[in-house]
Coordinates of C-alpha atoms and ligand atoms in Angstrom, one line a residue:
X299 CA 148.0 136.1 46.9
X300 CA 144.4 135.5 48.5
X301 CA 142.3 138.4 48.6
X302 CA 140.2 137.8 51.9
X303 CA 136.8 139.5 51.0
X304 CA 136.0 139.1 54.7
X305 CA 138.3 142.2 55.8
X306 CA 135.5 143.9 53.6
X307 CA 132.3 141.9 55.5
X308 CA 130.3 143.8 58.0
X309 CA 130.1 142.0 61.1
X310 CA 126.4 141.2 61.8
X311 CA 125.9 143.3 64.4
X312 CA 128.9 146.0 64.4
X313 CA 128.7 149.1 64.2
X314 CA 130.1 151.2 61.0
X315 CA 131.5 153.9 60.7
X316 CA 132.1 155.5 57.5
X317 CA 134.1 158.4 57.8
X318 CA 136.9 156.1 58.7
X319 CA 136.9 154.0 55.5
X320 CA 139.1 155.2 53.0
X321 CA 137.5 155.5 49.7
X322 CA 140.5 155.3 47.9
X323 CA 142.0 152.3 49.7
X324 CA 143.0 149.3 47.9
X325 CA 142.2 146.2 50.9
X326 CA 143.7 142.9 50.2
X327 CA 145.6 144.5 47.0
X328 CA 149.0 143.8 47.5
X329 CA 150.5 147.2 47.4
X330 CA 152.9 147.5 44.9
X331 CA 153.1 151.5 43.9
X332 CA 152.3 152.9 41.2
X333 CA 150.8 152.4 37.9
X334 CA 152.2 148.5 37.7
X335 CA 149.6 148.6 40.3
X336 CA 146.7 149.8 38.6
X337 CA 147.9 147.4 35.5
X338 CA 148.4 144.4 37.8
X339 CA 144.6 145.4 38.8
X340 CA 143.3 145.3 35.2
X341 CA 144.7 142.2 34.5
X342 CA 143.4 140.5 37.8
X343 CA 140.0 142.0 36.6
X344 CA 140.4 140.6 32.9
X345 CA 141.5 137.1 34.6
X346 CA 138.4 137.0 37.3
X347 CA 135.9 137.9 34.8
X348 CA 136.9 134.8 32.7
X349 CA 135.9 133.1 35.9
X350 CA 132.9 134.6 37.0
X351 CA 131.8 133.9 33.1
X352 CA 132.4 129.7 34.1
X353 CA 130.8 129.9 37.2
X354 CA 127.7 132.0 35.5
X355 CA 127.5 129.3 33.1
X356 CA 127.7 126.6 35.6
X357 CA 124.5 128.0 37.7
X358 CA 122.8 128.6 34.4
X359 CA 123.3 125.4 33.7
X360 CA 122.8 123.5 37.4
X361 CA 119.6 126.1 37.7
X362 CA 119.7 124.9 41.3
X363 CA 120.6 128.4 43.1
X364 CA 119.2 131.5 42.7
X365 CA 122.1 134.7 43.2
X366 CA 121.0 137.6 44.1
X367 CA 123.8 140.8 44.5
X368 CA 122.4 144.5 45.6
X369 CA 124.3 147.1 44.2
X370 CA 123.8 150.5 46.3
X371 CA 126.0 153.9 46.5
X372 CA 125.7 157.5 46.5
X373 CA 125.3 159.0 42.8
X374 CA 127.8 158.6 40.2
X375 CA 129.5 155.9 42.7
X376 CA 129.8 153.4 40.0
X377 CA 126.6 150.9 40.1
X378 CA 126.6 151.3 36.1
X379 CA 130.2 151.0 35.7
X380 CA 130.6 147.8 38.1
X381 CA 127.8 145.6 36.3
X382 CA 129.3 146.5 32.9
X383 CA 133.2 145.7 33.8
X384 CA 132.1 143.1 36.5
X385 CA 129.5 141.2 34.6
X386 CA 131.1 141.3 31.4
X387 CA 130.4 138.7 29.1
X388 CA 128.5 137.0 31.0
X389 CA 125.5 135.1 28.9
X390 CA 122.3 138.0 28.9
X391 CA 119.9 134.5 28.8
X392 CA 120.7 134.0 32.7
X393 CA 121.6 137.4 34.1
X394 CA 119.3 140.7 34.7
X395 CA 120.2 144.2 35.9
X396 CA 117.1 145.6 36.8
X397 CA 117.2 149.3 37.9
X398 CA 115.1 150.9 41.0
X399 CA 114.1 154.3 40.1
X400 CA 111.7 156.7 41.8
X401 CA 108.2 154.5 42.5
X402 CA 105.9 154.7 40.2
X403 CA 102.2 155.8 41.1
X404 CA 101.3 152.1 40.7
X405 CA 104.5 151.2 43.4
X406 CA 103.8 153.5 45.9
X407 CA 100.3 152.8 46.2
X408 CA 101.6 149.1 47.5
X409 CA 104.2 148.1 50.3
X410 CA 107.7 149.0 49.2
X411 CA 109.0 145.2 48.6
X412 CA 106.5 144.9 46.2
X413 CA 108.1 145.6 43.4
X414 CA 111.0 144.1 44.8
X415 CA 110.2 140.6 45.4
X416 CA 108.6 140.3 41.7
X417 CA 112.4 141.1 40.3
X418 CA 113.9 138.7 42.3
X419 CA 116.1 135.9 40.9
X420 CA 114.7 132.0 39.7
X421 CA 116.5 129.2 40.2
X422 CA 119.8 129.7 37.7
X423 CA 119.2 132.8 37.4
X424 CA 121.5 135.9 38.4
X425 CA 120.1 139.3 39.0
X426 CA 121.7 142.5 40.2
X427 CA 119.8 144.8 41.5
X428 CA 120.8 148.3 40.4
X429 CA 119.8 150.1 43.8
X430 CA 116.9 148.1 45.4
X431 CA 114.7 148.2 48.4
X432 CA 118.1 150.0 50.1
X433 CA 116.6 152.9 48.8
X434 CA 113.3 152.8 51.1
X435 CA 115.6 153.4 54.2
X436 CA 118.1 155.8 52.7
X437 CA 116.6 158.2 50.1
X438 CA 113.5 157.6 51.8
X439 CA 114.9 158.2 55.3
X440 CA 117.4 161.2 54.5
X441 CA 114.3 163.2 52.5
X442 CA 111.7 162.2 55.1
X443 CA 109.5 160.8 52.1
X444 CA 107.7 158.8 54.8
X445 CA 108.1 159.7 58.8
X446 CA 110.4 158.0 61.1
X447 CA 108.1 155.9 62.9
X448 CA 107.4 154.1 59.1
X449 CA 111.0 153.7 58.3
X450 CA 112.2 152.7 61.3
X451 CA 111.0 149.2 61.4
X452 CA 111.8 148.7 57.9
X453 CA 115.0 147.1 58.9
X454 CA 113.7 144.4 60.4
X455 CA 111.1 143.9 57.5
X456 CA 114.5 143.5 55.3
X457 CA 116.0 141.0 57.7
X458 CA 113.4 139.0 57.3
X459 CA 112.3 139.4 53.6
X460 CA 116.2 138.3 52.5
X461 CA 116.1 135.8 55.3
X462 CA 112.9 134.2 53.7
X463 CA 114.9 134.4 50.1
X464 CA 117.7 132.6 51.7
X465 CA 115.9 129.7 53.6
X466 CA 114.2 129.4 50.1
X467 CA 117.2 129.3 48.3
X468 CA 118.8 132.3 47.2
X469 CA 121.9 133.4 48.0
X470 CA 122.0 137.0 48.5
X471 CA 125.0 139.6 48.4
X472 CA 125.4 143.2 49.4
X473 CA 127.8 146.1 48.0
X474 CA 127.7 149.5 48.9
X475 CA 130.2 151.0 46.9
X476 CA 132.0 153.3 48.9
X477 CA 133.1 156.6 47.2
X478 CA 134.3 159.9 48.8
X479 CA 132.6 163.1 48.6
X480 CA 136.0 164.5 46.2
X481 CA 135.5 161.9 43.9
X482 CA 132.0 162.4 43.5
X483 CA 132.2 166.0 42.6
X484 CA 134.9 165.1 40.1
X485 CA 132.4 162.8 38.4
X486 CA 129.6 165.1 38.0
X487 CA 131.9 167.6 36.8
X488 CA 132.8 164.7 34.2
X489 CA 129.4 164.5 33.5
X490 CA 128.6 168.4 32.7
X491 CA 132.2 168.3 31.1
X492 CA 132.2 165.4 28.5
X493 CA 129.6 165.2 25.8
X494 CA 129.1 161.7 25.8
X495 CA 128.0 162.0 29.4
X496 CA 125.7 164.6 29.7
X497 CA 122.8 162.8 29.5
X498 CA 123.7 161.4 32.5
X499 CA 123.8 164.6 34.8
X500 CA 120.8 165.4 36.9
X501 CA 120.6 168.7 38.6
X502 CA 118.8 166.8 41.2
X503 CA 121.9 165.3 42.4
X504 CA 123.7 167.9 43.8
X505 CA 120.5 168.2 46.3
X506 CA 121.5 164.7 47.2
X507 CA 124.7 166.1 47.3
X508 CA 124.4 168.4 49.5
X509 CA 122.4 165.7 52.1
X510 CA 126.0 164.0 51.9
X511 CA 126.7 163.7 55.7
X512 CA 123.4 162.6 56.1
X513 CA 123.1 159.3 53.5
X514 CA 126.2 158.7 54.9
X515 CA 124.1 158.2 58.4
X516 CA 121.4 156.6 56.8
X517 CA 123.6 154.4 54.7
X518 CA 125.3 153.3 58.1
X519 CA 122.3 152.4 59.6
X520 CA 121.6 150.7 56.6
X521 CA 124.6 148.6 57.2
X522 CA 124.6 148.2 60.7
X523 CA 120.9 146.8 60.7
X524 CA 121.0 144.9 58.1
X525 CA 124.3 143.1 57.7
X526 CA 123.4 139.3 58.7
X527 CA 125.2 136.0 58.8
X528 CA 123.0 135.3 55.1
X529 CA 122.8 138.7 53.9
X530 CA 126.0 140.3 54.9
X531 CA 126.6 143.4 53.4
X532 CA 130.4 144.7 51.7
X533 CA 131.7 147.9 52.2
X534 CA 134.0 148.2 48.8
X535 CA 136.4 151.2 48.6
X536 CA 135.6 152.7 44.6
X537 CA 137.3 155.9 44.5
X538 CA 139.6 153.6 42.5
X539 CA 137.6 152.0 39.6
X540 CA 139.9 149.1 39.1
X541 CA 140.0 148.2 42.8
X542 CA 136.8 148.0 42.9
X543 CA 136.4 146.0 39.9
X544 CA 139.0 143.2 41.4
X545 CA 137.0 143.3 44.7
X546 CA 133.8 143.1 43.5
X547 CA 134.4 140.1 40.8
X548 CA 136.5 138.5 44.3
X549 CA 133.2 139.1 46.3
X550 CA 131.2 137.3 43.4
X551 CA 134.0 134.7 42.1
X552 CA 134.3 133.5 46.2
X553 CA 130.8 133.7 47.2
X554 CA 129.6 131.6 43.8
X555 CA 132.4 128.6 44.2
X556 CA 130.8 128.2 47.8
X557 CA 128.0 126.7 45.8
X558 CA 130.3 123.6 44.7
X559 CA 128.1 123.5 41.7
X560 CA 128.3 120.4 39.1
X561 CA 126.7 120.4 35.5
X562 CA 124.0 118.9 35.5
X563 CA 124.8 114.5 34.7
X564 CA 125.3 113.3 31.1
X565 CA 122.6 111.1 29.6
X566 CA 123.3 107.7 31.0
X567 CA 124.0 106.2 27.0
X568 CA 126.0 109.4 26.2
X569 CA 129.1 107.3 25.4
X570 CA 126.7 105.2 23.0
X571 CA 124.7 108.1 21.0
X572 CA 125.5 108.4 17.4
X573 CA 124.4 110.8 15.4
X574 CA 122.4 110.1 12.7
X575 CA 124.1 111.4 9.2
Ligands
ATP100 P1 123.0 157.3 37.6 O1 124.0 157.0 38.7 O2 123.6 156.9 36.3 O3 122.5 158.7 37.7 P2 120.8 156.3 39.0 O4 120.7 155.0 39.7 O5 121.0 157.5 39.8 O6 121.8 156.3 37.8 P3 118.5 157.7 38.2 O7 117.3 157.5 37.3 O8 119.3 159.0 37.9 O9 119.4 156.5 38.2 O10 118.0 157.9 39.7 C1 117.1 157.1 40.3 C2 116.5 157.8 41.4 O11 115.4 157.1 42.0 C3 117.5 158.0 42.5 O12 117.6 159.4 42.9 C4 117.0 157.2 43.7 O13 117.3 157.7 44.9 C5 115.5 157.3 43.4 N1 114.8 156.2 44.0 C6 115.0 154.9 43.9 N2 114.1 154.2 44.7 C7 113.4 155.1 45.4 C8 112.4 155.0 46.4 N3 112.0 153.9 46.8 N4 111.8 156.2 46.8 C9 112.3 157.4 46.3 N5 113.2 157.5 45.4 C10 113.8 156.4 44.9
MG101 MG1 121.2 159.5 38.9

């Protein structure tokens, strides 16, 4: 079975329309019923992560490309979850997570790709941004932290930063993991529920939460403006966390064999080299 990640591609261009994406779909899962289902998931997750690990190692050791992957949804959709099943094992000498969290004085007194473009990958290198510039026209946008005229044309100023990152050599990414409102509250009630996640529960986020319909706008305009040929954005359904594990490790798995990487050639007398006792 192929699972073609394009079905989950925005079309540069389109227009998207959330509401009409099923959160707890399973695209380009072959639907079998059931809990064999979810198991035949977990084991396509275990088998794709051995992969992704090769291919990791492979750019680490080409260092030719630079990947970059943008990680964005609403709270408690899954960004932690996702790097942790999804990047599993991967070797921590070539990977980074970094994590974009309200500006700092010293941020916001600069453009808001500042602190962007300094975390972006070097050549080998593999970084996931754990919410990202995304959040200038979406947080931003839905709590009118700057006016509309300033936000407006930050599309455009995304287009062309990741277009610059691409024509330089970086290949870039994007995954809006697509919960549903249900599922959300079902988290957060995890979080005041469970001990061990606590820590994790911000009354802040039901005010986000009760913005809902309107980061869904802004996270469709997001996605409408900014999905491009070298950018393109993927809307993954993650009410189910083992879906959403196989599709993102497809997304990463497909998009890094593109590279046809090669290790790097042996050491023309390699055959010849003896090792000194
Ligand atoms: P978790 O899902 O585990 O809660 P998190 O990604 O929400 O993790 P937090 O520290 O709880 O991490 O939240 C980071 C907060 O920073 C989010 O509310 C996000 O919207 C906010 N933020 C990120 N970038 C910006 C920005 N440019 N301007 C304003 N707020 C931002
Ligand atoms: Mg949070």
């Amino acid at each position: 079975m192929t699972f073609d990640i394009d079905k989950l591609r925005v079309k540069p261009g389109s227009k998207v329309n959330l509401a009409k994406i099923d959160a707890d779909g399973t695209p380009q899962w072959q639907d079998k019923g059931g809990v064999t289902n979810k198991e035949d998931g977990k084991q396509r997750v275990v088998e794709l992560n051995d992969r992704l690990e090769a291919l990791q190692e492979l750019l680490y050791a080409e260092g030719k490309h630079r990947v970059l992957v943008v990680l964005q949804a609403m709270d408690a959709g899954g960004k932690d979850g996702t790097i942790r099943h999804v990047f599993d094992g991967v070797n921590p000498s070539g990977v980074r997570a970094p994590a974009f969290k309200k500006p700092t004085t010293r941020e916001l007194s600069r453009d808001y790709l500042w602190r962007v473009h300094q975390q972006v990958p070097g050549d080998g290198e593999l970084v996931i941004f754990n919410r990202s510039h995304y959040e200038d026209v979406l947080v931003v946008r839905v709590l009118d932290l700057v006016d509309k005229k300033r936000w407006a044309k930050r599309y455009q100023h995304i287009v062309n930063f990741e277009q610059m990152l691409v024509d330089e050599g970086t290949t870039i990414v994007k995954i809006y993991l697509h919960i549903s409102k249900e599922e959300q509250k079902e988290r957060l009630q995890a979080r005041l529920d469970e001990p061990t996640k606590n820590w994790k529960f911000e009354p802040g986020d039901l005010d986000m939460r009760e913005r809902w319909e309107d980061f869904m706008e802004a996270f469709e305009g997001a996605l409408e403006g900014t999905s491009t040929k070298d950018a393109p954005w993927f809307v993954v359904p993650a009410n189910r966390k083992w879906y959403r594990n196989v599709a993102v490790l497809e997304i990463m798995v497909q998009t890094l064999e593109e590279l046809n990487m090669k290790f790097p050639a042996a050491h023309p007398d390699i055959a010849s080299i003896i090792i000194p006792d």
